[in-house]
GROMACS .gro file of C-alpha atoms in nm:
model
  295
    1UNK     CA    1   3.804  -5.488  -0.273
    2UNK     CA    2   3.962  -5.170  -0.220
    3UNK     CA    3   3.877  -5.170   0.196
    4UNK     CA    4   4.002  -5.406   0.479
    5UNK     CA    5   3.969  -5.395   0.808
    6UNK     CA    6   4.211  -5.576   1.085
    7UNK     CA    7   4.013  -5.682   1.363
    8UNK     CA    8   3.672  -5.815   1.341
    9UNK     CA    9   3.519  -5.544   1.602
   10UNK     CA   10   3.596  -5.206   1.444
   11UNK     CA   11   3.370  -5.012   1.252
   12UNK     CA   12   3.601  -4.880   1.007
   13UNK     CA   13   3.784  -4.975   0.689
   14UNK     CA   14   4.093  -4.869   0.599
   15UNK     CA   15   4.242  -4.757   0.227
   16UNK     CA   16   4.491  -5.066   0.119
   17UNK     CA   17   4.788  -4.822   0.102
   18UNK     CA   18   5.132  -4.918   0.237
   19UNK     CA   19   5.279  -4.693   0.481
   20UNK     CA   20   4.935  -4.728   0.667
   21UNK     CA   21   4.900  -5.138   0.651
   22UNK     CA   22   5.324  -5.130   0.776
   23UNK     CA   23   5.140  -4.879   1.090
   24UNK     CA   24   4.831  -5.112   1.199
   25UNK     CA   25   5.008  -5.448   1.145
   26UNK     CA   26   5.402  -5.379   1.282
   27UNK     CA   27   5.452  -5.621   0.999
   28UNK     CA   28   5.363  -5.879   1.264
   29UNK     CA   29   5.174  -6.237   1.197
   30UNK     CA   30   4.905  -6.260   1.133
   31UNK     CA   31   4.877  -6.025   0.895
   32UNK     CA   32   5.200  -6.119   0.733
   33UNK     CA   33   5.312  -6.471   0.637
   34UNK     CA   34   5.533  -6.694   0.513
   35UNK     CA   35   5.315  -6.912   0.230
   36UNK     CA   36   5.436  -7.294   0.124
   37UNK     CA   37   5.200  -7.247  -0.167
   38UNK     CA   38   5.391  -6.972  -0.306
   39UNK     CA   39   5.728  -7.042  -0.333
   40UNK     CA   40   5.730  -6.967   0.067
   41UNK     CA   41   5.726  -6.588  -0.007
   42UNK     CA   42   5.582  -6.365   0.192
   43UNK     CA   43   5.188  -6.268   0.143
   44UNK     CA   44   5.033  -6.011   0.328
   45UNK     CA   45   4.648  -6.039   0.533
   46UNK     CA   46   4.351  -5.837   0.650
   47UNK     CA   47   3.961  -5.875   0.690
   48UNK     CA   48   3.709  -5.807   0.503
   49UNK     CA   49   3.445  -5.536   0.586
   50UNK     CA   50   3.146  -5.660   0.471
   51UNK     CA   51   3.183  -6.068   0.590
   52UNK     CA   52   3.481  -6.067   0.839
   53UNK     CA   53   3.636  -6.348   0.625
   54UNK     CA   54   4.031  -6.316   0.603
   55UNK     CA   55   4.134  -6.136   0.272
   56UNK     CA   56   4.494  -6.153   0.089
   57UNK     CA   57   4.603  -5.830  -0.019
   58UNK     CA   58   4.807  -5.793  -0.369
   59UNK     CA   59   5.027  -5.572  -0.510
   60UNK     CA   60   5.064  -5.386  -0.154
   61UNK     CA   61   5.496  -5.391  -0.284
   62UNK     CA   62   5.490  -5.558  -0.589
   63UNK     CA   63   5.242  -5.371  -0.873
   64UNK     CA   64   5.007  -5.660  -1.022
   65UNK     CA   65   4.950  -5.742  -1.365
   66UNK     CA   66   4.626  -5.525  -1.390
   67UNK     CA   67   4.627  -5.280  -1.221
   68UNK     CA   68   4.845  -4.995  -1.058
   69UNK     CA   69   4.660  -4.997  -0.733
   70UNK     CA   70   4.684  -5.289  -0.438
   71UNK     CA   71   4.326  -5.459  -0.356
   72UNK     CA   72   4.197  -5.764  -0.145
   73UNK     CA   73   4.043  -6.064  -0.253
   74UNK     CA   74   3.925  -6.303  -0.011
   75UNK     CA   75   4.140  -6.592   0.108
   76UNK     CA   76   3.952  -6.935   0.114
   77UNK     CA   77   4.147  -7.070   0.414
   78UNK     CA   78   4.171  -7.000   0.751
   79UNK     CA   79   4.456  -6.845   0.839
   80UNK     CA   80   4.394  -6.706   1.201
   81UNK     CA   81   4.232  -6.359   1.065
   82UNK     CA   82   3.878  -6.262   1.106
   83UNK     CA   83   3.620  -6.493   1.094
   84UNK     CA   84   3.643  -6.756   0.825
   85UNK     CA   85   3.272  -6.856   0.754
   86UNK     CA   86   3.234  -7.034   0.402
   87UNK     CA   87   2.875  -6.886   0.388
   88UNK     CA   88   2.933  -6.537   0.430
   89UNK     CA   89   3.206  -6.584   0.230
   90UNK     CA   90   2.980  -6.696  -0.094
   91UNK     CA   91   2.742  -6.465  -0.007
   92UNK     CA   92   2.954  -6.150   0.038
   93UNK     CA   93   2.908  -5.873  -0.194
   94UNK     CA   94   3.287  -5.829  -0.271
   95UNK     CA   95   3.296  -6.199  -0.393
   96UNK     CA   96   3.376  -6.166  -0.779
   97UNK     CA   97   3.126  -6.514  -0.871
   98UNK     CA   98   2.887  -6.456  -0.604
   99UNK     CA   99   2.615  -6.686  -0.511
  100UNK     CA  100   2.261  -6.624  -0.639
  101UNK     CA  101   2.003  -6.563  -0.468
  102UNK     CA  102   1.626  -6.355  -0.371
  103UNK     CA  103   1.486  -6.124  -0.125
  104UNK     CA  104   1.338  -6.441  -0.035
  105UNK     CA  105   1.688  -6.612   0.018
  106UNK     CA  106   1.706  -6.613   0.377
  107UNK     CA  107   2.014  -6.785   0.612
  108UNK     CA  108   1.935  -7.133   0.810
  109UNK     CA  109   2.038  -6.962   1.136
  110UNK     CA  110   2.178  -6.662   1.309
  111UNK     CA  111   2.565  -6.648   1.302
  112UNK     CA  112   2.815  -6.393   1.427
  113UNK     CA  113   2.757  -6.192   1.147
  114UNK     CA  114   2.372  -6.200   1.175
  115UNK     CA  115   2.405  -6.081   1.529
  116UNK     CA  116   2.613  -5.753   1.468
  117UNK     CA  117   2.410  -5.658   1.163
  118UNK     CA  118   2.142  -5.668   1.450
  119UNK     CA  119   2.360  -5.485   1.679
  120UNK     CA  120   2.467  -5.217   1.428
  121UNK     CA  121   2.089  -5.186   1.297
  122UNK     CA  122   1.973  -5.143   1.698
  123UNK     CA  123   2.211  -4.933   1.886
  124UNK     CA  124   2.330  -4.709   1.587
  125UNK     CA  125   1.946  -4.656   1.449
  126UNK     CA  126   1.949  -4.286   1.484
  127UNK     CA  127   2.213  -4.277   1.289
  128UNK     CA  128   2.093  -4.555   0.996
  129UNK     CA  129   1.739  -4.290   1.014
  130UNK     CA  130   1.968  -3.967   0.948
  131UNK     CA  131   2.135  -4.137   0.627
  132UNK     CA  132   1.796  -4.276   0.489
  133UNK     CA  133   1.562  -3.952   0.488
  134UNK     CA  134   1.913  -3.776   0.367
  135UNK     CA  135   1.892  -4.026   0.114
  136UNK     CA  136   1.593  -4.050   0.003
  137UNK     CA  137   1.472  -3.696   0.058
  138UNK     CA  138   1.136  -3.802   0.296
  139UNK     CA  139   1.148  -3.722   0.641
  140UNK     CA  140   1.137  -4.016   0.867
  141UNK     CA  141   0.923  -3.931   1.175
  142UNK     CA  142   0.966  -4.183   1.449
  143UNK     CA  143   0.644  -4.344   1.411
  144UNK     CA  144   0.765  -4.440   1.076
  145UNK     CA  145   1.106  -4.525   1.159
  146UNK     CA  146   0.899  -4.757   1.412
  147UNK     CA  147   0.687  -4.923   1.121
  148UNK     CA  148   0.999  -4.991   0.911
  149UNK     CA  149   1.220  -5.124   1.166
  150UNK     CA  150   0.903  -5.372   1.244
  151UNK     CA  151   0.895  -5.419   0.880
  152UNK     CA  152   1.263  -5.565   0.928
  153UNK     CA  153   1.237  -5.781   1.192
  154UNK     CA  154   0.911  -5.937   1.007
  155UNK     CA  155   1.086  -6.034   0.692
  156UNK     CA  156   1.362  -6.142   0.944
  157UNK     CA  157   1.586  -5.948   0.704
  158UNK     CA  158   1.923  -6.019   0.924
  159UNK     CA  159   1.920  -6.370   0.752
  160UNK     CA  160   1.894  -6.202   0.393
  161UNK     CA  161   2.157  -6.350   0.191
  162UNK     CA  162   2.227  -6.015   0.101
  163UNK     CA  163   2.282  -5.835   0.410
  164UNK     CA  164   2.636  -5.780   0.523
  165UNK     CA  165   2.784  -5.568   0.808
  166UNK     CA  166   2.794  -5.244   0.587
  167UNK     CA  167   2.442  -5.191   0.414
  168UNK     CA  168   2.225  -5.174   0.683
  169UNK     CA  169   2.062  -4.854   0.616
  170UNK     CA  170   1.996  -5.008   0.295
  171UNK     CA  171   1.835  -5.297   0.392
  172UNK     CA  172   1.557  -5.131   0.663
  173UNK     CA  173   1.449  -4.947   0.358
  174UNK     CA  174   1.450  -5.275   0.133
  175UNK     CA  175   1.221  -5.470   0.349
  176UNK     CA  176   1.039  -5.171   0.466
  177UNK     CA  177   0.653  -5.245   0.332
  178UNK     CA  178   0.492  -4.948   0.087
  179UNK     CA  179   0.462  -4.617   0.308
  180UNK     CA  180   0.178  -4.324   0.276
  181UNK     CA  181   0.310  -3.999   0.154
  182UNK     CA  182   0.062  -3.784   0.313
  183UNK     CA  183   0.155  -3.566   0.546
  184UNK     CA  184   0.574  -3.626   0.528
  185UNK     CA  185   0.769  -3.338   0.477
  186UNK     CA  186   0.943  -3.382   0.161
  187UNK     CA  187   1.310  -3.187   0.026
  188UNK     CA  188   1.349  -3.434  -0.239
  189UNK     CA  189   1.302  -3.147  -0.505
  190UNK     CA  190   1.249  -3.418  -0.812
  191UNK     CA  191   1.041  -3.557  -0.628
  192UNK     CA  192   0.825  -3.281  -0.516
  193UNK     CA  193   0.795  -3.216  -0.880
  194UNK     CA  194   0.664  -3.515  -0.977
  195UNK     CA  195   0.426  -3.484  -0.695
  196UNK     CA  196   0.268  -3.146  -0.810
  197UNK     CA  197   0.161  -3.227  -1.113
  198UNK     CA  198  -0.089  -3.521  -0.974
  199UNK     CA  199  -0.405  -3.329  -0.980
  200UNK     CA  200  -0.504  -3.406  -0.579
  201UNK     CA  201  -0.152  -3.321  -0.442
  202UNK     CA  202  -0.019  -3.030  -0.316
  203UNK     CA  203   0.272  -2.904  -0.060
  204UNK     CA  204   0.195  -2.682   0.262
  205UNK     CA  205   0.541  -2.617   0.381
  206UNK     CA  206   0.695  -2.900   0.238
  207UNK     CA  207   0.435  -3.100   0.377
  208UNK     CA  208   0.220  -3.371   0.126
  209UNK     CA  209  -0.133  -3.251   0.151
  210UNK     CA  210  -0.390  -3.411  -0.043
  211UNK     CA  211  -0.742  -3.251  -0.186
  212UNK     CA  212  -0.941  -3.554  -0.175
  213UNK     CA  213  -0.857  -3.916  -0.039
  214UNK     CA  214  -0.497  -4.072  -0.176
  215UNK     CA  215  -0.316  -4.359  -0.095
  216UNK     CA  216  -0.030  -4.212  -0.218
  217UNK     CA  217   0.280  -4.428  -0.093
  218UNK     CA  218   0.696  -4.504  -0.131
  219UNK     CA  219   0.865  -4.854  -0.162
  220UNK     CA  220   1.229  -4.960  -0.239
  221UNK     CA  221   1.308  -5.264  -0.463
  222UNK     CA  222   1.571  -5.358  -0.704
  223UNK     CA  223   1.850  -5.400  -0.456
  224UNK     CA  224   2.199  -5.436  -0.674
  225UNK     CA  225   2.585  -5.476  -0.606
  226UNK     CA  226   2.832  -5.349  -0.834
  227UNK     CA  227   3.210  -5.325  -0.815
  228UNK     CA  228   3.404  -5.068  -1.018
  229UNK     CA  229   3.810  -5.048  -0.993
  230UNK     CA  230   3.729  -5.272  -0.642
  231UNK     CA  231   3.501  -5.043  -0.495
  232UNK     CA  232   3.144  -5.132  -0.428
  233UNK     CA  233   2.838  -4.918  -0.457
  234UNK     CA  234   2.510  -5.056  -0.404
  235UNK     CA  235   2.132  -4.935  -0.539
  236UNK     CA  236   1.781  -4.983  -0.462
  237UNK     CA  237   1.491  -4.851  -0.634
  238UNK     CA  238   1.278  -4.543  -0.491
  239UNK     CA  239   0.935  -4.579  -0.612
  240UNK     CA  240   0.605  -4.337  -0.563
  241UNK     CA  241   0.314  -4.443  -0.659
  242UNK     CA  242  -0.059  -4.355  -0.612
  243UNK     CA  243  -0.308  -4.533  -0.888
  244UNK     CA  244   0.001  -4.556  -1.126
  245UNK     CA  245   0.365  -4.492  -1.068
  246UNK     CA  246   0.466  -4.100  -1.003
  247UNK     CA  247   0.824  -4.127  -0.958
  248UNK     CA  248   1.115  -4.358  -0.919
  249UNK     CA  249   1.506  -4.278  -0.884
  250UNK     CA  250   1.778  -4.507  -0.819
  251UNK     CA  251   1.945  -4.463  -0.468
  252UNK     CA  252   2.304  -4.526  -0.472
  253UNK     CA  253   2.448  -4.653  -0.117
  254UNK     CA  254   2.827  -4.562  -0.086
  255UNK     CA  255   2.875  -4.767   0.230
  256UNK     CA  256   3.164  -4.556   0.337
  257UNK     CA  257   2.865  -4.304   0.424
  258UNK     CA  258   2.748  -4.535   0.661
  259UNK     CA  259   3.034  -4.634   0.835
  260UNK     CA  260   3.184  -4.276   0.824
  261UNK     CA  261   2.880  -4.181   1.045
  262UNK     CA  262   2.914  -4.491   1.294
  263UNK     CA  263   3.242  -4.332   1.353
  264UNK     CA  264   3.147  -3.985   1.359
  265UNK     CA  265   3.029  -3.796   1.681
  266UNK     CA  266   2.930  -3.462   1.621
  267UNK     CA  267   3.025  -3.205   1.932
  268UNK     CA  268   2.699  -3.017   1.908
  269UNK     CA  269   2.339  -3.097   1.826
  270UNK     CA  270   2.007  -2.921   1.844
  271UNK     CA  271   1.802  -3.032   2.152
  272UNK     CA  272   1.526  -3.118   1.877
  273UNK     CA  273   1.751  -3.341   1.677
  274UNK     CA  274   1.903  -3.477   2.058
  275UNK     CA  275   1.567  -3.569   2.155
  276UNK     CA  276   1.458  -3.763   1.843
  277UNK     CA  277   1.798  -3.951   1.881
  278UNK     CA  278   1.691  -4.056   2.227
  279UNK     CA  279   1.389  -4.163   2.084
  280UNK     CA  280   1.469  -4.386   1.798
  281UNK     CA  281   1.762  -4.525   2.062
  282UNK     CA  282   1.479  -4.653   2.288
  283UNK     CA  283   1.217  -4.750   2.030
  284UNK     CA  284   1.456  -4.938   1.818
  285UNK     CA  285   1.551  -5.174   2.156
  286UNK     CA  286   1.182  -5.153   2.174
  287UNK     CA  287   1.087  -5.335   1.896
  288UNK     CA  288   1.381  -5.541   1.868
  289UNK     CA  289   1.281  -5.668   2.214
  290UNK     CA  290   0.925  -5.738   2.079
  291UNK     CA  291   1.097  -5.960   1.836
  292UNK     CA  292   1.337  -6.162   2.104
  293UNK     CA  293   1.626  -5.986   2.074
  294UNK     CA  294   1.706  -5.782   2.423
  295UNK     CA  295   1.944  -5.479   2.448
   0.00000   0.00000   0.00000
């Protein structure tokens, strides 16, 4: 991995660049140590983003075999850092043999990690609905936001094997149920393309309109990990479909986007775009209430 974090509770990751690890550690313990198993040299420690398991970090002074740049890999001990939890460890999308699994592949029981993907996907949902429709190109009203956040808690995605603290937006539109088309304002301009030439569509504004009746709809599958040069990316598949399929594109998910915007807090908004905040704020501890969880 190419990101670590050093406590458990912040939202962002760090670059694993030295001058910067020397700043947030003091070169204190925990973070560096003295290791029996290697000739008692000393190894240097963080957290991983995505699980909170500890990490080792190599080639932070000393260049490794393959490659120029210093990365993480997780450390299968505990050593005092983060949260060691052998579960999220296999399951973690940074892990080089991961553990299989499905969509169906859900967790026994709710751990710490299961509670702040919870957390992140309740009290930061106006911000998780900003990234999506910028994603995707639909705009999410709230009622919809609503429906797919229900959608979430119904699959009880939080236990999803492959859910980790930084692809939340990701996984409300995973487990988010096929969605009508009609009537969503649309900037998506592939898409919009693809839309006009169905015979019964057409756009009023940038609105869907249909001629006659259409169950015109969207749905997200295909959800993939990959790691390139230690950096993950992960996809899903966009898919709009009425009788047949109209359109599909791959959505990439650069979870740096989404933890860049936890972190970001912008100094002016329009009172329109204040007020739907406020909104999805309420209704998201809404329905998370409605499915036992209180905020």
């Amino acid at each position: 991995m190419d990101r670590i974090k050093f406590t458990v509770n912040e939202y962002q990751s760090y670059p694993i660049e030295t001058d910067l690890f020397e700043r947030k550690t003091a070169k204190k313990a925990p973070f560096y140590r003295k290791m029996e198993r290697q000739n008692h040299e000393i190894s240097q420690f963080a957290i991983c983003p995505a699980c909170n398991n500890p990490v080792q970090i190599i080639g932070l002074y000393r260049k490794s075999a393959h490659t120029d740049k210093p990365f993480a890999k997780h450390y299968e001990t505990p050593i005092g850092l983060g949260i060691y939890n052998k579960q999220a460890y296999n399951y973690c999308p940074y892990k080089a043999d991961r553990k299989a699994f499905t969509k169906d592949s859900r967790k026994g029981a709710i751990d710490d990690i299961t509670k702040e993907i919870i957390d992140k996907m309740v009290n930061h949902f106006d911000k998780i609905i900003y990234l999506l429709q910028k994603k995707i190109g639909i705009y999410i009203s709230l009622s919809l936001a609503k429906e797919m956040l229900n959608d979430f808690f119904d699959a009880r995605a939080y236990l999803y094997y492959g859910a980790s603290l930084q692809n939340i937006p990701l996984l409300l539109a995973y487990f988010s149920l096929n969605k009508a088309l009609i009537g969503r304002y649309i900037s998506n301009k592939e898409l919009i393309s693809a839309l006009e030439k169905a015979p019964n569509l057409y756009f009023e504004n940038n609105q869907l309109r249909a001629k006659c009746f259409s169950n015109v709809g969207f749905y997200f599958t295909n959800h993939k990990t990959y790691i390139k040069d230690h950096h993950l990316t992960e996809s899903l598949l966009l898919t709009v479909s009425q009788k047949e399929i109209i359109y599909s594109e791959k959505i990439i998910f650069d979870n740096l986007h989404f933890e860049n915007l936890l972190t970001y807090h912008p100094s002016t908004l329009s009172e329109k775009q204040e007020t739907k905040n406020k909104e999805l704020l309420i209704a998201a501890k809404e329905v998370a209430l409605k499915h036992g969880f209180k905020y």
